[in-house]
mmCIF file of C-alpha atoms in Angstrom:
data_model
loop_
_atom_site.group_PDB
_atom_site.id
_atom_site.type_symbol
_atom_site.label_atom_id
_atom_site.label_comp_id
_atom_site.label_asym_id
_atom_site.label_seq_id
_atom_site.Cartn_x
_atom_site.Cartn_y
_atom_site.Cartn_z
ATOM 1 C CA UNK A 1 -107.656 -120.139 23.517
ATOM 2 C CA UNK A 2 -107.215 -118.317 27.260
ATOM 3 C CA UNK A 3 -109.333 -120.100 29.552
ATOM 4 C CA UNK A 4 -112.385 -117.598 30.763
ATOM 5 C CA UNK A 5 -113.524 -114.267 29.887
ATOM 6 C CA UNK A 6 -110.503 -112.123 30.671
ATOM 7 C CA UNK A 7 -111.320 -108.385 32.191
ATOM 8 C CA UNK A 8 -113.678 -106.046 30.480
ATOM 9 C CA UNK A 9 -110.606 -104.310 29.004
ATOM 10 C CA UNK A 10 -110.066 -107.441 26.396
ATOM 11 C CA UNK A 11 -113.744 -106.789 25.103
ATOM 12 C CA UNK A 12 -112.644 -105.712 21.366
ATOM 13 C CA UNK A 13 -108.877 -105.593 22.229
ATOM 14 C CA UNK A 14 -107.761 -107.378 19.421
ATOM 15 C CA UNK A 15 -109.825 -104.769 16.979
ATOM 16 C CA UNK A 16 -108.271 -101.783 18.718
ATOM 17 C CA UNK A 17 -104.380 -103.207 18.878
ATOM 18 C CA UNK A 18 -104.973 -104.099 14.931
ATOM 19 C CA UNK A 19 -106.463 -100.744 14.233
ATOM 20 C CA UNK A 20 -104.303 -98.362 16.435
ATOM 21 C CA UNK A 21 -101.074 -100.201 17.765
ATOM 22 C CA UNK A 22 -97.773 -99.522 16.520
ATOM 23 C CA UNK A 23 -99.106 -96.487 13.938
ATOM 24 C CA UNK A 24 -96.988 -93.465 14.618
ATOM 25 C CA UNK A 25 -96.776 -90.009 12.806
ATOM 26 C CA UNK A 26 -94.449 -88.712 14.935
ATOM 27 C CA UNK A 27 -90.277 -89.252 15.542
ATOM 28 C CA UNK A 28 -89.947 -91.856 18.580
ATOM 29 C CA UNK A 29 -87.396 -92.990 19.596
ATOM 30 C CA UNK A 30 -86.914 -96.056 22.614
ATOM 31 C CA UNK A 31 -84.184 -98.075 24.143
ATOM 32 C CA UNK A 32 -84.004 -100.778 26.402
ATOM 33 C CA UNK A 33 -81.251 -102.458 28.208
ATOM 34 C CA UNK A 34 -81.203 -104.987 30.865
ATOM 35 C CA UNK A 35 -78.867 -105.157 33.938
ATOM 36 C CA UNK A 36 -77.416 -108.435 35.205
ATOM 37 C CA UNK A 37 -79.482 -108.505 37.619
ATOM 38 C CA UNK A 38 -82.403 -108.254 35.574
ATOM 39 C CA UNK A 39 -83.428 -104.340 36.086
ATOM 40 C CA UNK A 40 -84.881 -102.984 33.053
ATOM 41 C CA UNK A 41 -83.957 -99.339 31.711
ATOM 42 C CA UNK A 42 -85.948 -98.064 29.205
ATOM 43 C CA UNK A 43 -85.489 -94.018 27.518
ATOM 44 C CA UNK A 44 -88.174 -92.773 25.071
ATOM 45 C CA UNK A 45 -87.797 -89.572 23.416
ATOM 46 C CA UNK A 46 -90.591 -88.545 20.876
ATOM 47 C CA UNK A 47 -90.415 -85.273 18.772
ATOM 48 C CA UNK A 48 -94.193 -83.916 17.849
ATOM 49 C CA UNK A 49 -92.996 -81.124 15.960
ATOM 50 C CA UNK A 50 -90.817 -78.631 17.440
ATOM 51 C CA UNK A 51 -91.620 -80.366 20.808
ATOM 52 C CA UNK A 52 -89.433 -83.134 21.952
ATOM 53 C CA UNK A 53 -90.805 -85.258 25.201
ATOM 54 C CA UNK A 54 -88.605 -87.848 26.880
ATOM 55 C CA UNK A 55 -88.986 -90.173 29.900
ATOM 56 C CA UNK A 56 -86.762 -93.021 31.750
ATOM 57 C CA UNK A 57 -88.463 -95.924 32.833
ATOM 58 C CA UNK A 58 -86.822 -97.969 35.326
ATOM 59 C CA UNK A 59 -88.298 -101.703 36.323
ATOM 60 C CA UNK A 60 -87.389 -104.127 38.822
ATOM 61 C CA UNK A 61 -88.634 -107.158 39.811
ATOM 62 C CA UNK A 62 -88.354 -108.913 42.733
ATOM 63 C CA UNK A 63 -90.440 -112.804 42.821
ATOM 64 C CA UNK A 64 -93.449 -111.938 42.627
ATOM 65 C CA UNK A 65 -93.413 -108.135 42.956
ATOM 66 C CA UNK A 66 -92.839 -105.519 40.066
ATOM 67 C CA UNK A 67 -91.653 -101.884 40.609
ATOM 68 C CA UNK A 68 -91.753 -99.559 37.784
ATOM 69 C CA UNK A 69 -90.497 -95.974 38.399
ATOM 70 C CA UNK A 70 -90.738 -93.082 35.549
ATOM 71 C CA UNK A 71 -89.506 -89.660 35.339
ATOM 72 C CA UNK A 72 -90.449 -87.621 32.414
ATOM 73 C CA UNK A 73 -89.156 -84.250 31.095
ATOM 74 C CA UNK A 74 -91.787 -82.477 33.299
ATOM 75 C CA UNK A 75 -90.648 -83.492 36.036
ATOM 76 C CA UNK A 76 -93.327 -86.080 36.874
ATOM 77 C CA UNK A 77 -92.653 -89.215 38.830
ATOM 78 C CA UNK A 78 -94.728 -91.870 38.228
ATOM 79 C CA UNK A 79 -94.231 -95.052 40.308
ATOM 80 C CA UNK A 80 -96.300 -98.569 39.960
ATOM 81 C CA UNK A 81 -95.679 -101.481 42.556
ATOM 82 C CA UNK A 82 -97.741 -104.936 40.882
ATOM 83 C CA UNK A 83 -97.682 -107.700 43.075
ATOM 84 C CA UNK A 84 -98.903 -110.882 41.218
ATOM 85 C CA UNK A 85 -100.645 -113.720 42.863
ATOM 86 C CA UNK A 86 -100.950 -112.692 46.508
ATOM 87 C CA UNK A 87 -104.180 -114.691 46.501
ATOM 88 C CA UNK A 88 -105.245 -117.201 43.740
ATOM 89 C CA UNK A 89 -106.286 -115.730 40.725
ATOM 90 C CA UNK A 90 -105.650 -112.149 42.331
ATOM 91 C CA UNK A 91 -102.949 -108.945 40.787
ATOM 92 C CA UNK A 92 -103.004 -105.936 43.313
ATOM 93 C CA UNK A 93 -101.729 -102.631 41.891
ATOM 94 C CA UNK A 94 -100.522 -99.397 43.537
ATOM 95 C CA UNK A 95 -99.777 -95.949 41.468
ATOM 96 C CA UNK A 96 -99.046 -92.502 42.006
ATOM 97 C CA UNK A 97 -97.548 -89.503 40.531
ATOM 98 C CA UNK A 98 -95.563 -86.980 42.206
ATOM 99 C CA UNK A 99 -95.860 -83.976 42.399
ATOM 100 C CA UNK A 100 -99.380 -84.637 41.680
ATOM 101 C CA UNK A 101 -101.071 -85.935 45.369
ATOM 102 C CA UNK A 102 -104.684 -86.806 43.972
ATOM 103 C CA UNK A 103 -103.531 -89.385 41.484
ATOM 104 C CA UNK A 104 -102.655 -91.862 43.865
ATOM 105 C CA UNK A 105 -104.875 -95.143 42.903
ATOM 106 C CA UNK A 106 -105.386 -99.055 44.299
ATOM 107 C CA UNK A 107 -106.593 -101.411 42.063
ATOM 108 C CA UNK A 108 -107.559 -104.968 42.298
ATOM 109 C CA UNK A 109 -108.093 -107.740 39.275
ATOM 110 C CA UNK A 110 -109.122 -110.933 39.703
ATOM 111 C CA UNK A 111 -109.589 -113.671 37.308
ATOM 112 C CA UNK A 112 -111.169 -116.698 37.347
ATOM 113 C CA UNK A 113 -112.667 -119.269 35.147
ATOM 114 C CA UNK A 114 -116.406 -117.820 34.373
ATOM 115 C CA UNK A 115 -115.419 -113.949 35.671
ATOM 116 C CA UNK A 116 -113.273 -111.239 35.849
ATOM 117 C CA UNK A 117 -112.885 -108.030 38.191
ATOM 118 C CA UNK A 118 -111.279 -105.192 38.512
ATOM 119 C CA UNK A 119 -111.703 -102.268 41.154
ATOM 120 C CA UNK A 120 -109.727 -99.326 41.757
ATOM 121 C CA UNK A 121 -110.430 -96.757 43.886
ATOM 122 C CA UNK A 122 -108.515 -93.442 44.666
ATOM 123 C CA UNK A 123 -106.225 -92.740 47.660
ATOM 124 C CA UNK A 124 -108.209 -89.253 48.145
ATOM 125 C CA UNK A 125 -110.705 -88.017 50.967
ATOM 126 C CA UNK A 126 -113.412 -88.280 47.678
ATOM 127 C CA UNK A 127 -112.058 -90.613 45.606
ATOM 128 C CA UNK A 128 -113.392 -91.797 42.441
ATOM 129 C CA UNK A 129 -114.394 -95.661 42.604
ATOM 130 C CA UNK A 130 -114.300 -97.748 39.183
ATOM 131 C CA UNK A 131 -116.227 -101.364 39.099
ATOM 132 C CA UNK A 132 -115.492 -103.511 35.949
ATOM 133 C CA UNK A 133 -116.420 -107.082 35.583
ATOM 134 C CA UNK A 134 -117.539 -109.905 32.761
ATOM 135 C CA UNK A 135 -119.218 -113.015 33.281
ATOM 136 C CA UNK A 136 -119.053 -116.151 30.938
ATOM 137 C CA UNK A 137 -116.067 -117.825 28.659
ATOM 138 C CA UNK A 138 -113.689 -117.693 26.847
ATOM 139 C CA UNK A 139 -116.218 -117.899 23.867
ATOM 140 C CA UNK A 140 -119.185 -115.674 25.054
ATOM 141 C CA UNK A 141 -119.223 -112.911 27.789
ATOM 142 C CA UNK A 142 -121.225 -110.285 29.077
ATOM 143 C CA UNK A 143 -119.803 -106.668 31.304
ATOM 144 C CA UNK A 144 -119.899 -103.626 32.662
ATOM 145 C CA UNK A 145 -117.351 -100.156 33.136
ATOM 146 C CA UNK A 146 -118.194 -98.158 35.912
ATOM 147 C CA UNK A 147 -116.932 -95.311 37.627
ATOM 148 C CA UNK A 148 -118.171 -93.198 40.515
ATOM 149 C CA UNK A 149 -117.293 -89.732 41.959
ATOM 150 C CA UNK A 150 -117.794 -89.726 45.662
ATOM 151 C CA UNK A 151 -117.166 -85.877 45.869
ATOM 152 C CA UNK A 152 -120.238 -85.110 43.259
ATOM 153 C CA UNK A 153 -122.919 -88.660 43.830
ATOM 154 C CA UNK A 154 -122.284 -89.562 39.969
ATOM 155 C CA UNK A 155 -121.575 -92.081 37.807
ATOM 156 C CA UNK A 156 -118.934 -90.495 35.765
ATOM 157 C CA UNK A 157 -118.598 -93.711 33.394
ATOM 158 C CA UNK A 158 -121.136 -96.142 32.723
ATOM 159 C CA UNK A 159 -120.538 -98.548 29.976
ATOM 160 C CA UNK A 160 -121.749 -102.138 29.331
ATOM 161 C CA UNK A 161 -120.326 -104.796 26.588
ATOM 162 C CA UNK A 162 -120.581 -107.822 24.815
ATOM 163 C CA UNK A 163 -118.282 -110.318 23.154
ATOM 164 C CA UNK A 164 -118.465 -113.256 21.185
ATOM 165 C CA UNK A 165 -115.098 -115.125 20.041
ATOM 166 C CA UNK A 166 -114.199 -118.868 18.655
ATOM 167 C CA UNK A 167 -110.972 -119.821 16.795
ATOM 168 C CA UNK A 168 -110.664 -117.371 14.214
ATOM 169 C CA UNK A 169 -113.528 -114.539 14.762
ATOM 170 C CA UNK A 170 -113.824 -111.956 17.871
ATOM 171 C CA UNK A 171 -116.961 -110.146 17.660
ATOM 172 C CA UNK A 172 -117.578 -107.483 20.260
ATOM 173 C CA UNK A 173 -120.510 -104.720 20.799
ATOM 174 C CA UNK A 174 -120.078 -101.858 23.409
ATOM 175 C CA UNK A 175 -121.987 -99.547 24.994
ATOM 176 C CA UNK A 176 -120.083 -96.182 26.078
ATOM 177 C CA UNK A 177 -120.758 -92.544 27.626
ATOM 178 C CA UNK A 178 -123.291 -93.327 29.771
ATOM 179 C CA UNK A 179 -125.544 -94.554 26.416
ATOM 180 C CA UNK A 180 -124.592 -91.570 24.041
ATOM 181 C CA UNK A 181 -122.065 -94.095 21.627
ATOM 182 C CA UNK A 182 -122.112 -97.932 20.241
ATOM 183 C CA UNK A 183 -118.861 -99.060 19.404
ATOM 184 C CA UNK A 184 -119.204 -102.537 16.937
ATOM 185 C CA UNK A 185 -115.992 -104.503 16.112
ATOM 186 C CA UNK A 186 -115.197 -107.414 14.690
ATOM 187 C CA UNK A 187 -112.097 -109.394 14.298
ATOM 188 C CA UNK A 188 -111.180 -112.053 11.655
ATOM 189 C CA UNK A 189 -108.103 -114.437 11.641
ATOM 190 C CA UNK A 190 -107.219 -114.997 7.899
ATOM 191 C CA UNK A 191 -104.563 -116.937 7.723
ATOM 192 C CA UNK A 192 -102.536 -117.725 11.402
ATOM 193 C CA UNK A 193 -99.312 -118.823 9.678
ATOM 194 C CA UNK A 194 -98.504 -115.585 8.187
ATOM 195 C CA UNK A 195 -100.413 -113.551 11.035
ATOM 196 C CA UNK A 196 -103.034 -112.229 8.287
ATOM 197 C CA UNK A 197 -106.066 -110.744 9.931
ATOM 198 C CA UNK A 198 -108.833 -108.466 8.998
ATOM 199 C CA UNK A 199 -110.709 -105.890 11.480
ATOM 200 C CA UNK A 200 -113.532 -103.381 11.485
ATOM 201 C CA UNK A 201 -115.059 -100.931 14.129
ATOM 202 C CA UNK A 202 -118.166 -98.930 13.627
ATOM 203 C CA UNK A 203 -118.799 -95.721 15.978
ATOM 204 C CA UNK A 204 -122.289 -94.649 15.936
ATOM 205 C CA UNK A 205 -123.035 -91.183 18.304
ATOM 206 C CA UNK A 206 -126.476 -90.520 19.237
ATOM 207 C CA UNK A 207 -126.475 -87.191 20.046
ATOM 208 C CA UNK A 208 -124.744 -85.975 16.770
ATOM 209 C CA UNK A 209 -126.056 -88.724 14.998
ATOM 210 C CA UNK A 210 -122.248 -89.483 13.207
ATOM 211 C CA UNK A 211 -120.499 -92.721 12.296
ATOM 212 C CA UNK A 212 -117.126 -93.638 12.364
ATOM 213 C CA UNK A 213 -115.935 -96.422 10.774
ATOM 214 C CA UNK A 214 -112.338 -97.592 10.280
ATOM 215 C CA UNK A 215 -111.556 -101.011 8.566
ATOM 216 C CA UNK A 216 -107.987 -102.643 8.392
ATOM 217 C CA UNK A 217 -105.705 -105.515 8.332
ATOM 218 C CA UNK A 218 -101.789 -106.673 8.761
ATOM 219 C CA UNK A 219 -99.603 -109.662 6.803
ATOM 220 C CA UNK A 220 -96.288 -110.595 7.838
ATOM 221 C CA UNK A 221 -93.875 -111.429 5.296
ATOM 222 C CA UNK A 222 -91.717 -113.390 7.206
ATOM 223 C CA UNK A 223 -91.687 -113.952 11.210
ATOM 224 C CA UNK A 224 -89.593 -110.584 11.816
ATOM 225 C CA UNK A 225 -91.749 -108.377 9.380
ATOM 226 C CA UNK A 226 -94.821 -107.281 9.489
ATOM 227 C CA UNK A 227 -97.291 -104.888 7.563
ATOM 228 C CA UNK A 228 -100.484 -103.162 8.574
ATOM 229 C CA UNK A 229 -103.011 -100.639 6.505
ATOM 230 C CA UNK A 230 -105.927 -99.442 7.588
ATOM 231 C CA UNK A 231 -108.578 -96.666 6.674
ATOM 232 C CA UNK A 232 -111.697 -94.717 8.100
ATOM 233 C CA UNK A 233 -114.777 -93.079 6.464
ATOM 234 C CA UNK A 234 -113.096 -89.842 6.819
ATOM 235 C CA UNK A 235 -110.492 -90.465 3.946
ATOM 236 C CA UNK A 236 -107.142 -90.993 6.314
ATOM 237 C CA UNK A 237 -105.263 -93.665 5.352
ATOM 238 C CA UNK A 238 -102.314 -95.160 7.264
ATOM 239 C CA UNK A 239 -100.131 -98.336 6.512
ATOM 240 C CA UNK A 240 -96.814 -99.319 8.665
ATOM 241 C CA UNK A 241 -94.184 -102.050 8.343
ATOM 242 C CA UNK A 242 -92.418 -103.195 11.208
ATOM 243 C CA UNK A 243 -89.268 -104.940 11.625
ATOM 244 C CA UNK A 244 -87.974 -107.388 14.279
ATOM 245 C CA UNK A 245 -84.350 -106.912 13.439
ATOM 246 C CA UNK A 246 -82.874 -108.401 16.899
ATOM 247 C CA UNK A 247 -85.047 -109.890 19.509
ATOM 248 C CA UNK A 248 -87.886 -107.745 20.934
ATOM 249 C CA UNK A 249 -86.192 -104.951 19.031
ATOM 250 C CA UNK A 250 -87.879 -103.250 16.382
ATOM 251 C CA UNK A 251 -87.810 -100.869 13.252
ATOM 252 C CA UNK A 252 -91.414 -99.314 12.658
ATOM 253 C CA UNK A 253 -92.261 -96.696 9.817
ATOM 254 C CA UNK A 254 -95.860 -95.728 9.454
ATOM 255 C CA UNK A 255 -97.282 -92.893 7.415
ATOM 256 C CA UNK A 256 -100.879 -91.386 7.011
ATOM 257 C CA UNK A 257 -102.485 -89.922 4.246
ATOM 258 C CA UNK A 258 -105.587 -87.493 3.737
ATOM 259 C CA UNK A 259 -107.278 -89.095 0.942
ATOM 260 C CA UNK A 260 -110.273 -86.718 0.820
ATOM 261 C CA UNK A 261 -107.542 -82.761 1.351
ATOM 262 C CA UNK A 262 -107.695 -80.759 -2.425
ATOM 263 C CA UNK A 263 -104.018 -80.661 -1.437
ATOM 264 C CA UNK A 264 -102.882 -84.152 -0.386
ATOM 265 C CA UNK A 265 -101.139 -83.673 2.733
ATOM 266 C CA UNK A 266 -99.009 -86.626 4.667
ATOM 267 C CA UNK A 267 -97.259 -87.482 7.772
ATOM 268 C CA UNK A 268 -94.537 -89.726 7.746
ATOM 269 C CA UNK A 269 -93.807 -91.672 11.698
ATOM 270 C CA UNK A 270 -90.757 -93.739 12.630
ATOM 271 C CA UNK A 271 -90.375 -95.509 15.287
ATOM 272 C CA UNK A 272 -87.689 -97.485 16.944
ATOM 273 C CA UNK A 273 -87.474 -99.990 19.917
ATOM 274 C CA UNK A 274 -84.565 -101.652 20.864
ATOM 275 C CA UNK A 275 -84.430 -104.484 23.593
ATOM 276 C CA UNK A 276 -81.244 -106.383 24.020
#
């Protein structure tokens, strides 16, 4: 198991990349290829119906420094310098967007044995500050999400959560939108050999007083193939398989069905990533 608690972002990460990662109803499309001196190109082009969106991503790395530069079919730039380990324990990060001039952003993590932090604030004359940080282990640990807008005096985000995890069972509780939702998940290693796991998350709303719950699980069938299925209260159900035909390249179709439409109505998603 990783030693310590991780950053708040890993409380019920391994529900939410078995319950939403990879699944895909629309036509994507991405490439990678890698330079001899180790720059990374990647192209993604995704069609959502009659809309097609594409971006290059370009990343280089220099010892302990990582630049990642994207330009989309908008126009947008979006650049992201990581340098990792300039202090024990530390990751700084710097992103922006052009043309955009307010989405400039400095963020900070920092790991260590019985904590994690992260801090970000925005390279505006009122930026918005966010404050994240657990306490604990790896098997038990306790955080908070914040954010603040220095323009307005408000917390804009205020969540809290709690996980619990051993070999083969991540249990996690959150607190979200300043109270108003409580997000339970829980994660259950089946079988590690064949990667067989099981998942749940339960939404509850206060103010409407709704609950969403989605339950699902994945099997490989051999190291390069995988399957996943999962399915909410709301009657959609989705399954994928996913193939690792070359390494880190893969072949992913997913579909989703309405189980609960008079008319039974389907979308079909493929995906495919190639890495040489």
């Amino acid at each position: 198991m990783v030693k310590g608690p991780g950053l708040y972002t890993d409380i019920g990460k391994k529900t939410r990349d078995l319950l939403n990662k990879d699944y895909q109803s629309d036509h994507k499309f991405t490439i990678t290829t890698y330079s001899p001196t180790g720059v990374a190109i990647t192209s993604t082009g995704t069609k959502k119906g009659e809309l097609f969106l594409a971006d290059v991503n370009t990343q280089l790395k220099n010892k302990n420094i990582t630049t990642d530069i994207k330009v989309d079919t908008s126009s947008n730039l979006f650049t992201t310098i990581t340098v990792d380990q300039p202090a024990p324990g530390v990751k700084a990060i710097l992103s922006l967007k052009v043309p955009d001039q307010r989405s400039g952003k400095v963020e900070i993590q920092y790991l260590h044995d019985y904590t994690g932090i992260n801090t970000s604030i925005g390279l505006t004359a009122n930026p918005v500050v966010n404050f994240s940080g657990v306490v604990g282990t790896n098997l038990l640990s306790l955080g908070t999400d914040l954010s603040f807008d220095t323009k307005t005096g408000n917390f804009t985000k205020c969540n809290a959560g709690f996980s619990f995890c051993n070999e083969d069972l991540i249990a996690s509780l959150t607190l979200n939108n300043k109270g108003d939702s409580l997000n339970a998940s829980y994660y259950h290693t089946v079988n590690p050999l064949m990667n067989t796991a099981v998942g749940a998350e339960v939404a509850h709303s206060f103010s409407t007083n709704e609950n969403t719950i989605t339950v699902g699980t994945q099997h490989s069938l051999d190291p390069l193939t995988t399957l996943k299925a999962r399915v909410n209260n709301a009657g959609k159900a989705s399954a994928l398989i996913q193939h690792e035909w070359r390494p880190k390249s893969f072949f992913t179709i997913s579909g989703e069905v309405d189980t609960k439409a008079i008319e039974k109505s389907a979308k079909v998603g493929l995906a495919l990533a190639l890495k040489p």
